[in-house]
Tab-separated table of C-alpha atoms in Angstrom:
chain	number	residue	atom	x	y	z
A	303	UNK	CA	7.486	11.979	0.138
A	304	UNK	CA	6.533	10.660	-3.311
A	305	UNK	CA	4.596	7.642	-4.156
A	306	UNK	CA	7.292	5.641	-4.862
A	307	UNK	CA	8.676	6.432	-1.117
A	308	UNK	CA	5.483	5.463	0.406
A	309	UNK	CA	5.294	1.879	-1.992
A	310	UNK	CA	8.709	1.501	-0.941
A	311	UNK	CA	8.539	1.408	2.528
A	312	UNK	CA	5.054	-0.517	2.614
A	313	UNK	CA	7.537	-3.061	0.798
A	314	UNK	CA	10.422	-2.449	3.497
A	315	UNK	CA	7.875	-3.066	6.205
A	316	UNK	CA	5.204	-5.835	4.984
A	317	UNK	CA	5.937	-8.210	7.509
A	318	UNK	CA	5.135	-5.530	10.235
A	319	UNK	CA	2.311	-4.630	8.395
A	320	UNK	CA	0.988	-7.422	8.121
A	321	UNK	CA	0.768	-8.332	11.532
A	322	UNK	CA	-0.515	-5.549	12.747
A	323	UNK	CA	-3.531	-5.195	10.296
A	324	UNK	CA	-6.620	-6.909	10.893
A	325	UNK	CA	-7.639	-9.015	7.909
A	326	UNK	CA	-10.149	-6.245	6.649
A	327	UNK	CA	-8.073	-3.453	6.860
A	328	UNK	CA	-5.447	-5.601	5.053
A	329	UNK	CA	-8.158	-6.775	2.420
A	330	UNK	CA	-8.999	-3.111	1.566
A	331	UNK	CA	-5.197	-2.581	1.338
A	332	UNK	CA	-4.801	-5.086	-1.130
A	333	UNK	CA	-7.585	-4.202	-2.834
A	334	UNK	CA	-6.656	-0.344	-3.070
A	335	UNK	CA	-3.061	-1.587	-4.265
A	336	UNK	CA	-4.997	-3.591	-6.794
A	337	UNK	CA	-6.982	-0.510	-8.285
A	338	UNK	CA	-3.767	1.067	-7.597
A	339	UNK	CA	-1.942	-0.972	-10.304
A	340	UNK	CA	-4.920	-0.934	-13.044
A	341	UNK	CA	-4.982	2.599	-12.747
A	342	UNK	CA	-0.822	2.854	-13.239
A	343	UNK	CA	-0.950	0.252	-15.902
A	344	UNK	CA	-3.418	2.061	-17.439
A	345	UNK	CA	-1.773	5.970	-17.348
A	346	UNK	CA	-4.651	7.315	-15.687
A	347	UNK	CA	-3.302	10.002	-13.661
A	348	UNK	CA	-6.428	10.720	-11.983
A	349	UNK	CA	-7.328	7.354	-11.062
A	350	UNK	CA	-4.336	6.769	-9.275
A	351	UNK	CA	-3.945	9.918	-7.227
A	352	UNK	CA	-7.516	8.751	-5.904
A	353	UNK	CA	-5.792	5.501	-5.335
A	354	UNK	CA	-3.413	6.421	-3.393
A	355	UNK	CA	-5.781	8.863	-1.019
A	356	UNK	CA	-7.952	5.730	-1.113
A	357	UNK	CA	-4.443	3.623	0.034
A	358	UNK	CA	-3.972	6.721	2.773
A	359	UNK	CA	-7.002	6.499	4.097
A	360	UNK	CA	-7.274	2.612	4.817
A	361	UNK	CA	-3.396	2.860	6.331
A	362	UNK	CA	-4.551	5.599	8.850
A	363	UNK	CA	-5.761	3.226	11.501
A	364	UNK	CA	-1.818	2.777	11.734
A	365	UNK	CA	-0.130	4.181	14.811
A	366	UNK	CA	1.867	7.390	14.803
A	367	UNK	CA	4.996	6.290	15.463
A	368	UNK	CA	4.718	3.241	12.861
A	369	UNK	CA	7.711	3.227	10.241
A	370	UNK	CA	4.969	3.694	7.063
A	371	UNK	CA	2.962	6.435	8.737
A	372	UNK	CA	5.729	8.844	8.150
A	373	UNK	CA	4.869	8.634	4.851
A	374	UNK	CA	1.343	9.330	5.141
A	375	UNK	CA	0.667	12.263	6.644
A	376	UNK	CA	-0.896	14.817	4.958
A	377	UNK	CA	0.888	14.035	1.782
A	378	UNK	CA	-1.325	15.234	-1.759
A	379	UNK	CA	-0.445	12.941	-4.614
A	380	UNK	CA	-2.260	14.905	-7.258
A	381	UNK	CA	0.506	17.812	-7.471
A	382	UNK	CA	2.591	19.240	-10.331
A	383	UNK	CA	5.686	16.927	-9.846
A	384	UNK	CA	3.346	13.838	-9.686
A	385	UNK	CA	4.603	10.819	-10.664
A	386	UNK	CA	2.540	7.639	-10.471
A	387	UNK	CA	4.212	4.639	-9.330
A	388	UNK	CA	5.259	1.340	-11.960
A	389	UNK	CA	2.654	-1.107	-12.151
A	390	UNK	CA	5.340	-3.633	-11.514
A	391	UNK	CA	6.218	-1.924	-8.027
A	392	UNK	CA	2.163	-2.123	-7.359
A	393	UNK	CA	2.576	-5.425	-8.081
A	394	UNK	CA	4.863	-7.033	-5.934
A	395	UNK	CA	3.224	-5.364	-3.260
A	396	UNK	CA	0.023	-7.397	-4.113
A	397	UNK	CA	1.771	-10.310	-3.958
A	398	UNK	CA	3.412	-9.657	-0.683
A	399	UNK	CA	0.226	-8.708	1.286
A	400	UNK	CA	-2.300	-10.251	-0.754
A	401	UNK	CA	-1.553	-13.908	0.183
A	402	UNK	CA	-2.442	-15.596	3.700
A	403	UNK	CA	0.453	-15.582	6.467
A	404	UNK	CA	2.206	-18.438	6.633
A	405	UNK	CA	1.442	-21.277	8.859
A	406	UNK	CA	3.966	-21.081	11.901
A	407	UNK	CA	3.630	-24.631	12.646
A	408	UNK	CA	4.291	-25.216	9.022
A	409	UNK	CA	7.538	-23.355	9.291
A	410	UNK	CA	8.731	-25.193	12.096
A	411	UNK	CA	8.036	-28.734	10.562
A	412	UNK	CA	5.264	-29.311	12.676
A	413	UNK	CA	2.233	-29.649	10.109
């Protein structure tokens, strides 16, 4: 798996993610997806290989048989056919697990 793959199915399965992290292991995820996209934006190749072992690390506490940890295990990002994720893709992930889960009452009419 690439980068891209791993992004991908963080984005396929936020709403299982983010039920199943606790609020600091989903803060650091944001946050590494945040340093993430700063490196991307700004081409640093380095930077966001260290990212994404950073990202790795903080999504180990995830089960073995959860959808995303196929995609994490022992996978090396800084390899010859590297290629760093868009900044837009980074991105949207932000937004998805960045903000605070919805209210259910809310949903339901019942604020």
């Amino acid at each position: 798996m690439n980068p891209t793959d791993l992004l991908a199915s963080l984005r396929e399965h936020a709403a299982l993610l983010r039920g199943e992290l606790d609020d600091e292991t989903r803060e650091e995820v944001v946050a590494t997806l945040r340093l993430l996209h700063e490196e991307t934006a700004a081409g640093r190749a380095r930077g966001v290989a260290r990212a994404l072992r950073r990202l790795t690390r903080a999504l180990s506490v995830l089960p073995p048989g959860h959808p995303v940890s196929a995609h994490l295990g022992g996978r090396r990002y800084a390899t010859e056919a590297f290629r760093p994720p868009s900044a837009a893709s980074v991105s949207g992930l932000i937004d998805i697990l960045g903000e605070p889960p919805p209210d259910p009452g809310a949903l339901l009419g019942a604020a």
